[in-house]
Coordinates of C-alpha atoms in Angstrom, one line a residue:
Chain A
X1 CA -70.1 -27.2 64.4
X2 CA -67.1 -28.8 66.2
X3 CA -69.5 -31.6 67.3
X4 CA -70.4 -32.3 63.7
X5 CA -66.8 -32.4 62.6
X6 CA -66.0 -34.8 65.5
X7 CA -68.8 -37.1 64.4
X8 CA -67.4 -37.4 60.9
X9 CA -65.0 -40.3 61.0
X10 CA -63.3 -39.3 57.7
X11 CA -62.5 -35.9 59.0
X12 CA -61.0 -37.4 62.2
X13 CA -58.8 -39.7 60.1
X14 CA -57.7 -36.8 58.0
X15 CA -56.8 -34.8 61.1
X16 CA -55.0 -37.7 62.6
X17 CA -52.9 -38.2 59.4
X18 CA -52.0 -34.5 59.2
X19 CA -51.2 -34.3 63.0
X20 CA -48.9 -37.3 63.0
X21 CA -47.0 -36.1 59.9
X22 CA -46.6 -32.6 61.4
X23 CA -45.4 -34.2 64.7
X24 CA -42.8 -36.3 62.8
X25 CA -41.6 -33.3 60.9
X26 CA -41.3 -31.3 64.0
X27 CA -39.2 -33.8 65.9
X28 CA -37.2 -34.9 62.9
X29 CA -33.8 -33.9 64.3
X30 CA -34.4 -36.0 67.4
X31 CA -35.8 -39.2 65.8
X32 CA -33.9 -39.3 62.5
X33 CA -31.4 -42.2 62.8
X34 CA -28.9 -40.6 60.4
X35 CA -27.8 -37.3 59.0
X36 CA -30.1 -36.8 56.0
X37 CA -27.3 -35.5 53.8
X38 CA -24.6 -37.9 55.0
X39 CA -23.2 -39.9 52.1
X40 CA -22.0 -43.4 52.9
X41 CA -20.4 -45.2 50.0
X42 CA -20.4 -48.5 52.0
X43 CA -24.2 -48.5 52.2
X44 CA -25.4 -47.7 48.6
X45 CA -28.9 -48.9 47.7
X46 CA -29.5 -51.1 50.7
X47 CA -33.0 -52.5 50.8
X48 CA -35.1 -51.8 53.9
X49 CA -33.8 -53.5 57.0
X50 CA -33.6 -52.9 60.8
X51 CA -30.7 -50.5 60.5
X52 CA -32.3 -48.5 57.5
X53 CA -36.0 -49.0 57.8
X54 CA -36.7 -47.4 54.4
X55 CA -33.4 -48.5 52.8
X56 CA -30.7 -46.2 51.4
X57 CA -30.4 -44.3 48.1
X58 CA -27.8 -44.2 45.4
X59 CA -25.4 -42.2 47.5
X60 CA -25.9 -44.3 50.6
X61 CA -28.1 -41.7 52.4
X62 CA -30.7 -43.0 54.8
X63 CA -34.1 -42.7 53.1
X64 CA -36.1 -42.6 56.3
X65 CA -34.1 -39.6 57.6
X66 CA -34.4 -37.8 54.3
X67 CA -38.2 -38.5 54.3
X68 CA -38.5 -36.9 57.8
X69 CA -36.6 -33.8 56.7
X70 CA -38.5 -33.8 53.4
X71 CA -41.8 -33.7 55.4
X72 CA -40.7 -30.3 56.9
X73 CA -40.2 -28.9 53.4
X74 CA -43.4 -30.2 52.0
X75 CA -45.5 -29.0 54.9
X76 CA -43.8 -25.6 55.0
X77 CA -44.3 -25.0 51.3
X78 CA -48.0 -25.9 51.7
X79 CA -48.5 -23.5 54.6
X80 CA -46.6 -20.5 53.3
X81 CA -47.9 -20.7 49.7
X82 CA -51.5 -21.0 50.9
X83 CA -50.9 -18.2 53.4
X84 CA -49.8 -15.9 50.5
X85 CA -52.7 -17.0 48.3
X86 CA -55.2 -16.5 51.1
X87 CA -53.9 -13.1 52.0
X88 CA -54.1 -11.9 48.4
X89 CA -57.5 -13.5 47.9
X90 CA -59.0 -11.9 51.1
X91 CA -57.7 -8.4 50.2
X92 CA -58.8 -8.5 46.5
X93 CA -62.1 -10.4 47.2
X94 CA -63.0 -8.0 50.1
X95 CA -62.3 -4.9 47.9
X96 CA -64.3 -6.4 45.0
X97 CA -67.2 -7.6 47.1
X98 CA -67.4 -4.5 49.3
X99 CA -67.0 -1.7 46.8
X100 CA -68.5 -3.4 43.7
X101 CA -68.7 -1.2 40.6
X102 CA -65.7 -0.8 38.4
X103 CA -63.2 -2.0 41.0
X104 CA -65.1 -5.3 41.1
X105 CA -65.1 -5.5 37.3
X106 CA -61.4 -4.9 37.1
X107 CA -60.5 -7.4 39.8
X108 CA -62.7 -10.1 38.4
X109 CA -61.3 -9.6 34.8
X110 CA -57.8 -10.1 36.3
X111 CA -59.1 -13.3 38.0
X112 CA -60.5 -14.5 34.6
X113 CA -57.2 -13.8 32.8
X114 CA -55.2 -15.6 35.5
X115 CA -57.6 -18.6 35.4
X116 CA -57.3 -19.0 31.7
X117 CA -53.5 -19.3 31.7
X118 CA -52.6 -22.9 32.4
X119 CA -51.1 -22.3 35.8
X120 CA -48.6 -25.1 35.8
X121 CA -47.0 -23.5 32.7
X122 CA -46.8 -20.1 34.4
X123 CA -45.3 -21.5 37.5
X124 CA -42.7 -23.5 35.6
X125 CA -41.7 -20.5 33.5
X126 CA -41.4 -18.1 36.5
X127 CA -39.5 -20.6 38.6
X128 CA -37.1 -21.5 35.9
X129 CA -36.3 -17.8 35.5
X130 CA -36.0 -17.0 39.2
X131 CA -33.8 -20.0 39.7
X132 CA -35.5 -22.7 41.7
X133 CA -35.3 -22.4 45.5
X134 CA -37.7 -23.2 48.2
X135 CA -38.6 -19.5 48.8
X136 CA -39.3 -18.9 45.2
X137 CA -41.5 -21.9 45.0
X138 CA -43.6 -20.8 47.9
X139 CA -44.0 -17.3 46.5
X140 CA -44.8 -18.4 43.0
X141 CA -47.3 -21.0 44.0
X142 CA -48.9 -18.4 46.3
X143 CA -49.0 -15.8 43.5
X144 CA -50.7 -18.2 41.1
X145 CA -53.3 -19.7 43.3
X146 CA -55.2 -16.8 44.9
X147 CA -58.1 -16.7 42.4
X148 CA -60.3 -19.2 44.1
X149 CA -60.1 -17.4 47.4
X150 CA -60.8 -14.1 45.7
X151 CA -64.0 -15.4 44.1
X152 CA -65.1 -17.0 47.4
X153 CA -64.5 -13.9 49.6
X154 CA -66.2 -11.7 47.0
X155 CA -69.3 -14.0 46.8
X156 CA -69.5 -14.1 50.6
X157 CA -69.2 -10.3 50.9
X158 CA -71.8 -9.8 48.2
X159 CA -74.3 -12.0 50.0
X160 CA -73.5 -10.5 53.5
X161 CA -73.2 -6.9 52.4
X162 CA -77.0 -6.1 52.5
X163 CA -77.9 -8.2 55.5
X164 CA -79.5 -6.3 58.4
X165 CA -76.6 -6.5 60.8
X166 CA -74.3 -5.0 58.3
X167 CA -76.7 -2.2 57.3
X168 CA -77.4 -1.5 61.0
X169 CA -73.7 -1.1 61.7
X170 CA -73.4 1.1 58.7
X171 CA -76.3 3.3 59.8
X172 CA -74.7 3.6 63.2
X173 CA -71.7 5.2 61.5
X174 CA -69.2 2.4 61.3
X175 CA -66.4 3.1 58.8
X176 CA -65.6 0.8 55.9
X177 CA -62.6 -0.8 57.5
X178 CA -64.7 -1.6 60.6
X179 CA -67.5 -3.1 58.5
X180 CA -65.0 -5.2 56.6
X181 CA -62.9 -6.4 59.5
X182 CA -65.4 -6.8 62.4
X183 CA -68.6 -7.7 60.5
X184 CA -68.0 -9.1 57.1
X185 CA -64.7 -11.0 57.4
X186 CA -65.4 -12.9 60.6
X187 CA -68.7 -14.1 59.1
X188 CA -67.0 -15.4 55.9
X189 CA -64.1 -17.1 57.8
X190 CA -65.3 -20.7 57.7
X191 CA -65.4 -21.1 53.9
X192 CA -62.0 -19.4 53.7
X193 CA -60.5 -21.9 56.2
X194 CA -62.0 -24.8 54.3
X195 CA -60.7 -23.6 51.0
X196 CA -57.2 -23.0 52.6
X197 CA -57.0 -26.5 53.9
X198 CA -57.9 -27.9 50.4
X199 CA -55.4 -25.4 49.0
X200 CA -52.6 -26.8 51.1
X201 CA -53.3 -30.2 49.6
X202 CA -52.9 -29.0 46.1
X203 CA -49.8 -26.9 47.0
X204 CA -48.1 -30.0 48.4
X205 CA -48.9 -31.8 45.2
X206 CA -47.6 -28.9 43.1
X207 CA -44.3 -28.6 45.0
X208 CA -43.7 -32.3 44.7
X209 CA -44.5 -32.2 40.9
X210 CA -42.0 -29.3 40.5
X211 CA -39.3 -31.0 42.5
X212 CA -39.9 -34.1 40.4
X213 CA -39.3 -32.1 37.2
X214 CA -36.1 -30.7 38.8
X215 CA -37.6 -27.2 39.1
X216 CA -38.3 -27.5 42.8
X217 CA -36.3 -27.9 45.9
X218 CA -32.7 -28.5 44.9
X219 CA -30.4 -31.2 46.0
X220 CA -28.9 -31.9 48.5
X221 CA -31.9 -30.5 50.5
X222 CA -34.4 -33.3 50.7
X223 CA -38.0 -33.0 49.6
X224 CA -40.4 -35.8 48.8
X225 CA -40.5 -34.8 45.2
X226 CA -36.8 -34.9 44.7
X227 CA -36.3 -38.2 46.6
X228 CA -38.8 -39.6 44.1
X229 CA -36.8 -38.1 41.2
X230 CA -33.6 -39.8 42.5
X231 CA -35.6 -43.0 42.8
X232 CA -36.7 -42.8 39.2
X233 CA -33.2 -43.8 38.1
X234 CA -33.1 -46.9 40.2
X235 CA -36.7 -48.0 39.8
X236 CA -35.8 -51.4 38.4
X237 CA -33.7 -52.5 41.4
X238 CA -34.6 -50.2 44.3
X239 CA -38.4 -50.0 44.6
X240 CA -38.2 -48.4 48.1
X241 CA -36.8 -45.2 46.7
X242 CA -39.9 -44.5 44.7
X243 CA -42.5 -46.1 46.9
X244 CA -42.1 -44.3 50.2
X245 CA -42.0 -40.7 49.0
X246 CA -45.0 -41.3 46.8
X247 CA -47.0 -42.8 49.6
X248 CA -46.1 -39.9 51.9
X249 CA -47.4 -37.4 49.4
X250 CA -50.5 -39.4 48.8
X251 CA -51.2 -39.7 52.6
X252 CA -50.6 -36.0 53.2
X253 CA -52.8 -34.8 50.4
X254 CA -55.4 -37.3 51.4
X255 CA -55.3 -36.1 55.0
X256 CA -55.8 -32.5 54.0
X257 CA -58.6 -33.3 51.6
X258 CA -60.5 -35.5 54.1
X259 CA -60.2 -32.8 56.8
X260 CA -61.2 -30.0 54.4
X261 CA -64.2 -32.0 53.2
X262 CA -65.3 -32.9 56.7
X263 CA -65.2 -29.2 57.7
X264 CA -67.2 -28.2 54.7
X265 CA -69.9 -30.8 55.3
X266 CA -70.1 -29.6 58.9
X267 CA -70.3 -26.0 57.8
X268 CA -72.7 -26.5 54.9
X269 CA -75.6 -28.5 56.2
X270 CA -77.1 -28.8 52.7
X271 CA -74.5 -31.3 51.6
X272 CA -75.4 -33.5 54.6
X273 CA -79.1 -33.6 53.9
X274 CA -78.9 -36.1 51.1
Chain B
X1 CA -58.9 -10.9 27.5
X2 CA -56.2 -12.3 25.2
X3 CA -54.4 -9.0 25.5
X4 CA -54.4 -9.3 29.3
X5 CA -52.9 -12.8 29.0
X6 CA -50.2 -11.7 26.6
X7 CA -49.3 -8.7 28.9
X8 CA -49.0 -10.8 32.0
X9 CA -46.9 -13.5 30.3
X10 CA -44.7 -11.0 28.4
X11 CA -43.8 -9.0 31.5
X12 CA -43.1 -12.0 33.6
X13 CA -40.7 -13.2 31.0
X14 CA -38.8 -9.9 31.2
X15 CA -38.7 -9.7 35.0
X16 CA -36.4 -12.6 34.9
X17 CA -32.6 -12.0 35.3
X18 CA -30.5 -13.1 32.3
X19 CA -31.6 -13.8 28.8
X20 CA -30.8 -16.1 25.9
X21 CA -27.4 -14.6 25.6
X22 CA -26.5 -15.7 29.1
X23 CA -27.4 -19.3 28.3
X24 CA -25.6 -19.3 24.9
X25 CA -22.6 -17.7 26.4
X26 CA -22.3 -20.3 29.1
X27 CA -22.3 -23.0 26.5
X28 CA -19.8 -21.3 24.4
X29 CA -16.9 -19.8 26.3
X30 CA -15.6 -18.0 23.2
X31 CA -18.7 -15.8 23.0
X32 CA -17.4 -12.3 23.7
X33 CA -19.3 -9.4 25.2
X34 CA -19.4 -7.9 21.7
X35 CA -21.0 -10.9 20.0
X36 CA -23.5 -11.1 22.8
X37 CA -24.4 -7.4 22.2
X38 CA -24.9 -8.3 18.5
X39 CA -27.2 -11.2 19.4
X40 CA -29.2 -8.8 21.6
X41 CA -29.6 -6.4 18.8
X42 CA -30.6 -9.2 16.4
X43 CA -33.4 -10.2 18.8
X44 CA -34.2 -6.5 19.7
X45 CA -33.4 -7.4 23.3
X46 CA -31.6 -4.1 23.7
X47 CA -34.8 -2.0 23.2
X48 CA -37.0 -1.1 26.2
X49 CA -39.5 -3.7 27.3
X50 CA -42.5 -1.6 26.0
X51 CA -41.0 -1.4 22.5
X52 CA -40.4 -5.1 22.6
X53 CA -44.0 -5.8 23.6
X54 CA -45.2 -3.5 20.8
X55 CA -43.1 -5.3 18.3
X56 CA -44.3 -8.7 19.6
X57 CA -48.0 -7.7 19.5
X58 CA -47.6 -6.4 15.9
X59 CA -46.4 -9.8 14.8
X60 CA -48.9 -11.6 17.0
X61 CA -51.7 -9.9 15.1
X62 CA -50.7 -11.8 12.0
X63 CA -50.2 -15.0 14.1
X64 CA -46.4 -14.6 13.6
X65 CA -44.9 -15.9 16.8
X66 CA -41.3 -15.4 15.6
X67 CA -38.5 -17.9 15.5
X68 CA -37.0 -19.9 18.3
X69 CA -33.8 -18.5 20.0
X70 CA -32.5 -21.9 20.9
X71 CA -33.1 -24.3 18.0
X72 CA -31.6 -22.7 14.9
X73 CA -34.3 -20.2 14.2
X74 CA -37.1 -22.7 13.7
X75 CA -40.5 -20.9 13.5
X76 CA -42.3 -21.1 16.7
X77 CA -45.8 -21.5 15.4
X78 CA -46.3 -22.4 11.8
X79 CA -44.2 -23.7 8.9
X80 CA -42.2 -21.4 6.7
X81 CA -40.7 -21.8 3.3
X82 CA -37.3 -20.5 2.4
X83 CA -36.3 -19.3 -1.1
X84 CA -35.3 -22.8 -2.2
X85 CA -38.8 -24.1 -1.4
X86 CA -37.6 -26.1 1.7
X87 CA -40.4 -26.2 4.3
X88 CA -39.5 -25.9 8.0
X89 CA -42.3 -27.1 10.2
X90 CA -43.2 -24.9 13.1
X91 CA -42.5 -26.2 16.6
X92 CA -46.0 -25.7 18.0
X93 CA -47.4 -27.0 14.7
X94 CA -45.7 -30.3 15.4
X95 CA -46.4 -30.5 19.1
X96 CA -50.0 -29.2 19.3
X97 CA -51.8 -32.1 17.6
X98 CA -50.1 -34.6 19.8
X99 CA -51.1 -32.8 23.0
X100 CA -54.6 -32.2 21.7
X101 CA -55.0 -35.9 20.8
X102 CA -53.9 -36.9 24.3
X103 CA -56.2 -34.3 26.0
X104 CA -59.2 -35.2 23.8
X105 CA -58.7 -38.9 24.5
X106 CA -58.4 -38.2 28.2
X107 CA -61.6 -36.1 28.2
X108 CA -63.4 -39.0 26.5
X109 CA -62.0 -41.4 29.0
X110 CA -63.1 -39.0 31.9
X111 CA -66.6 -38.7 30.5
X112 CA -67.2 -42.4 29.8
X113 CA -65.9 -43.6 33.2
X114 CA -66.6 -40.7 35.6
X115 CA -70.3 -40.2 34.6
X116 CA -71.4 -43.8 35.2
X117 CA -69.4 -43.9 38.4
X118 CA -71.0 -40.7 39.7
X119 CA -74.5 -41.8 38.8
X120 CA -74.1 -45.2 40.3
X121 CA -72.7 -43.6 43.4
X122 CA -75.6 -41.2 43.7
X123 CA -78.3 -43.9 43.1
X124 CA -76.8 -46.2 45.8
X125 CA -75.9 -43.5 48.2
X126 CA -74.1 -44.7 51.4
X127 CA -74.2 -48.3 50.1
X128 CA -71.1 -50.4 49.5
X129 CA -70.7 -49.2 45.9
X130 CA -70.9 -45.6 46.9
X131 CA -68.3 -46.0 49.6
X132 CA -66.0 -47.8 47.2
X133 CA -66.3 -45.1 44.6
X134 CA -65.9 -42.3 47.1
X135 CA -62.7 -43.9 48.3
X136 CA -61.5 -44.2 44.7
X137 CA -62.3 -40.5 44.2
X138 CA -60.3 -39.4 47.3
X139 CA -57.3 -41.4 46.3
X140 CA -57.5 -40.1 42.7
X141 CA -57.4 -36.6 44.1
X142 CA -54.5 -37.2 46.3
X143 CA -52.3 -39.4 44.2
X144 CA -49.3 -37.6 42.7
X145 CA -49.8 -38.3 38.9
X146 CA -46.0 -38.5 38.3
X147 CA -45.7 -41.1 40.9
X148 CA -48.6 -43.1 39.6
X149 CA -47.0 -42.8 36.1
X150 CA -43.7 -44.2 37.4
X151 CA -45.3 -47.1 39.2
X152 CA -47.5 -48.0 36.1
X153 CA -44.4 -47.6 33.9
X154 CA -42.5 -50.0 36.1
X155 CA -45.4 -52.5 36.4
X156 CA -46.8 -52.6 32.9
X157 CA -43.7 -51.7 31.0
X158 CA -40.7 -53.1 32.8
X159 CA -42.0 -56.1 34.8
X160 CA -44.5 -57.3 32.3
X161 CA -43.7 -55.5 29.0
X162 CA -47.3 -55.1 28.2
X163 CA -47.1 -51.5 27.2
X164 CA -44.3 -49.4 25.7
X165 CA -43.1 -46.8 28.2
X166 CA -41.8 -43.9 26.1
X167 CA -42.3 -42.0 22.9
X168 CA -45.1 -42.4 20.4
X169 CA -43.9 -45.0 18.0
X170 CA -42.0 -48.3 18.2
X171 CA -38.9 -49.0 16.1
X172 CA -40.0 -49.9 12.5
X173 CA -43.2 -48.0 12.9
X174 CA -42.9 -46.6 9.3
X175 CA -42.9 -50.1 7.8
X176 CA -46.1 -51.3 9.4
X177 CA -49.4 -51.5 7.7
X178 CA -51.6 -48.6 8.7
X179 CA -53.8 -50.6 11.1
X180 CA -50.8 -51.9 12.9
X181 CA -49.5 -48.3 13.0
X182 CA -52.6 -47.1 14.6
X183 CA -52.6 -49.9 17.1
X184 CA -48.9 -49.1 17.9
X185 CA -49.6 -45.5 18.5
X186 CA -52.7 -46.3 20.7
X187 CA -50.5 -48.6 22.8
X188 CA -48.1 -45.8 23.3
X189 CA -50.8 -43.4 24.2
X190 CA -52.6 -45.7 26.8
X191 CA -50.5 -44.7 29.8
X192 CA -50.1 -41.0 29.1
X193 CA -53.9 -40.6 28.5
X194 CA -54.7 -42.4 31.7
X195 CA -52.2 -40.4 33.7
X196 CA -53.4 -37.0 32.4
X197 CA -57.0 -38.0 33.0
X198 CA -56.8 -39.4 36.5
X199 CA -57.3 -36.2 38.5
X200 CA -60.1 -35.1 36.3
X201 CA -61.6 -38.6 36.5
X202 CA -61.9 -38.2 40.3
X203 CA -63.1 -34.7 40.1
X204 CA -65.8 -35.3 37.6
X205 CA -67.2 -38.4 39.3
X206 CA -67.5 -36.4 42.5
X207 CA -69.3 -33.6 40.7
X208 CA -71.6 -36.0 38.9
X209 CA -72.4 -37.7 42.2
X210 CA -73.2 -34.4 44.0
X211 CA -75.1 -33.1 41.0
X212 CA -77.3 -36.2 40.8
X213 CA -77.9 -36.2 44.5
X214 CA -79.0 -32.6 44.4
X215 CA -81.3 -33.1 41.4
X216 CA -82.8 -36.4 42.8
X217 CA -84.2 -34.4 45.7
X218 CA -86.0 -31.8 43.6
X219 CA -89.7 -31.6 43.4
X220 CA -90.0 -32.4 39.7
X221 CA -88.3 -35.8 40.4
X222 CA -90.9 -36.5 43.0
X223 CA -93.6 -35.5 40.5
X224 CA -92.1 -37.7 37.8
X225 CA -92.1 -40.6 40.3
X226 CA -95.6 -39.8 41.4
X227 CA -97.1 -39.9 37.9
X228 CA -95.8 -43.4 37.6
X229 CA -92.8 -43.1 35.3
X230 CA -90.4 -46.0 35.4
X231 CA -87.3 -45.6 37.5
X232 CA -85.2 -45.6 34.4
X233 CA -87.2 -42.8 32.8
X234 CA -86.9 -40.8 36.0
X235 CA -83.2 -41.3 36.4
X236 CA -82.0 -41.0 32.8
X237 CA -84.8 -38.8 31.3
X238 CA -85.3 -36.3 34.1
X239 CA -82.5 -36.4 36.6
X240 CA -79.4 -37.0 34.5
X241 CA -80.2 -34.3 32.0
X242 CA -80.4 -31.7 34.7
X243 CA -77.4 -33.0 36.6
X244 CA -75.3 -32.8 33.4
X245 CA -75.7 -29.0 33.0
X246 CA -73.2 -27.8 35.7
X247 CA -70.8 -30.6 34.6
X248 CA -70.4 -29.0 31.1
X249 CA -69.2 -25.8 32.8
X250 CA -66.8 -27.8 35.0
X251 CA -65.4 -29.7 32.0
X252 CA -64.8 -26.4 30.3
X253 CA -63.0 -25.0 33.3
X254 CA -60.8 -28.1 33.7
X255 CA -59.1 -27.5 30.3
X256 CA -56.2 -25.3 31.6
X257 CA -55.5 -28.0 34.2
X258 CA -55.4 -30.7 31.6
X259 CA -53.0 -28.7 29.4
X260 CA -50.8 -27.9 32.4
X261 CA -50.8 -31.5 33.5
X262 CA -49.4 -32.5 30.1
X263 CA -46.0 -31.1 31.1
X264 CA -45.6 -33.9 33.6
X265 CA -47.1 -36.7 31.6
X266 CA -45.2 -35.8 28.5
X267 CA -41.8 -35.4 30.1
X268 CA -42.2 -38.7 31.9
X269 CA -43.2 -40.6 28.8
X270 CA -40.9 -38.7 26.4
X271 CA -43.8 -37.5 24.2
X272 CA -42.9 -34.6 21.9
X273 CA -46.0 -32.5 22.7
X274 CA -46.6 -29.0 24.0
X275 CA -45.7 -29.9 27.6
X276 CA -42.3 -31.2 26.7
X277 CA -41.7 -28.4 24.3
X278 CA -42.5 -25.9 27.0
X279 CA -40.3 -27.6 29.5
X280 CA -37.4 -27.6 27.1
X281 CA -38.0 -24.0 26.2
X282 CA -38.1 -23.0 29.8
X283 CA -34.8 -24.6 30.6
X284 CA -33.3 -22.9 27.5
X285 CA -34.9 -19.5 28.3
X286 CA -36.3 -19.5 24.8
X287 CA -38.6 -16.5 25.1
X288 CA -40.5 -16.8 21.8
X289 CA -41.4 -20.4 22.3
X290 CA -42.5 -19.8 25.9
X291 CA -44.6 -16.8 24.9
X292 CA -46.1 -18.7 22.0
X293 CA -47.1 -21.7 24.1
X294 CA -48.5 -19.5 26.9
X295 CA -50.6 -17.6 24.4
X296 CA -51.8 -20.7 22.5
X297 CA -52.6 -22.4 25.8
X298 CA -54.7 -19.5 26.9
X299 CA -56.4 -19.4 23.4
X300 CA -57.2 -23.1 23.8
X301 CA -58.7 -22.4 27.1
X302 CA -60.9 -19.7 25.7
X303 CA -62.0 -21.9 22.8
X304 CA -62.7 -24.7 25.4
X305 CA -64.9 -22.3 27.4
X306 CA -66.7 -21.2 24.2
X307 CA -67.4 -24.9 23.4
X308 CA -68.7 -25.3 26.9
X309 CA -71.1 -22.4 26.5
X310 CA -72.3 -23.7 23.2
X311 CA -72.8 -27.1 24.6
X312 CA -74.6 -25.6 27.6
X313 CA -77.1 -23.8 25.3
X314 CA -77.5 -27.0 23.3
X315 CA -78.3 -29.1 26.4
X316 CA -80.5 -26.5 28.2
X317 CA -83.5 -25.3 26.3
X318 CA -84.0 -22.5 28.8
X319 CA -80.7 -20.9 27.8
X320 CA -81.5 -21.3 24.1
X321 CA -84.9 -19.6 24.4
X322 CA -83.3 -16.9 26.5
X323 CA -80.9 -16.2 23.6
X324 CA -83.8 -16.2 21.1
X325 CA -85.7 -13.6 23.0

């Protein structure tokens, strides 16, 4: 499978994009030329130059430094939110798919209900009430995006449940927990990983959208979304404030999507046949 | 189903610290603890949550969503008449048609653009056109819609003044002949419709492409080709009809996303629709309005899914016959 992924140029590009953004976020304190929150009234709205490669914002803060620190926030939100969603999804999906019956019905009804509430409305409402902070955002995005994983895990479990190796293990006296964790879950891991990677992409988009509406990461902490919101005010004479954060979000999401798609193609040979 | 939705949204609202009296008190330093208590009693906020939910459900059953906390007791859902015969329009009543119009227009846009793109892409698999369309699809998925909105606003509205960038009507809209009025509104709607449709556009063209590819490799397509049908008949008569089926379901499922997306599009373009109403209500902690919109949004989703099911039965004779039996 790794070989197939490696032969897919798009997946490689996606991986390269993600890896380099992660690296930049990791070493941000060492390579950021300025303090991301340092206000400099003598350097307001400077256009990109050698001393400020992405220019400065309305408070004279260096945009490049803010972008680097913003990358940390965006990536962290993506990972933690998807981690929460995947954990919930695996637990509920495993229970539904393994035990079936009324437990399955109840869980799937809850999934249907959650899916029919426009999730952006729900997130917005909860965040506004809990006061916006980076932790609340991660938790709320996680709590409102587990439905896909649940369905996926359930479907995998349903199709694996009656396969010979599972039945054999059961006949040999394996307990439910052992069946679930050593037989069923490892065999459904690949689609879960693929959907998590694609989930990170949409969590990054969601976070930036919330920050853009002022319901996300709060100033002075930098996130790509709120750099963009600041930039909105100056769009007529400071294009760099809006252009760079937008491009960064675009690239990150594109990277995750390309990687996730490449992995799925490698895992699911049917989509390669055509 | 609808009960589940209302339960979830109701209890989330009440998990939140603070209520309308906190907001009102912070605007008005003179508000005493006593008057806040009075306000709470007026809105039954002093009763236990279960009782509040019961009261709310009782009114819900008659489609009475109550009145807004924040904007002078305006009815949330539908117009009311006071004893002097003055009609006050409901907040959702005013906002819903605007959002529906935008979403229906973007659905039409999605279908008319995404379907041909997907079909072309599938028919010319791995050729230049397919590569180009795939690239467009990936970028469409990844682009933050609010950023695209800003850039388009700047480019078409500020630099070139081709399109208006906010609201629904120009100044002097009332004095225009009706044709000019319609044209004016359409011009205002162009950007919002495009923005709320862009993600769906990418998604549906991808689905159309994959659906077509799958169908084109089926045996009955080979049969159709083998019996000498023209390529057009094969593609449009046999393949497309079958590829469309899953798309109907996907379109139905994409409705909550479209409605949710309207928050961003509407607040950027200052359009007085459901999204903007919701955003304002959330910042004011206006419970009845929030609850009303969540419930109506979920209802719309259910109606959308129902439409999708009906359309599916209409498009697929197998389902119809299954029903008849």
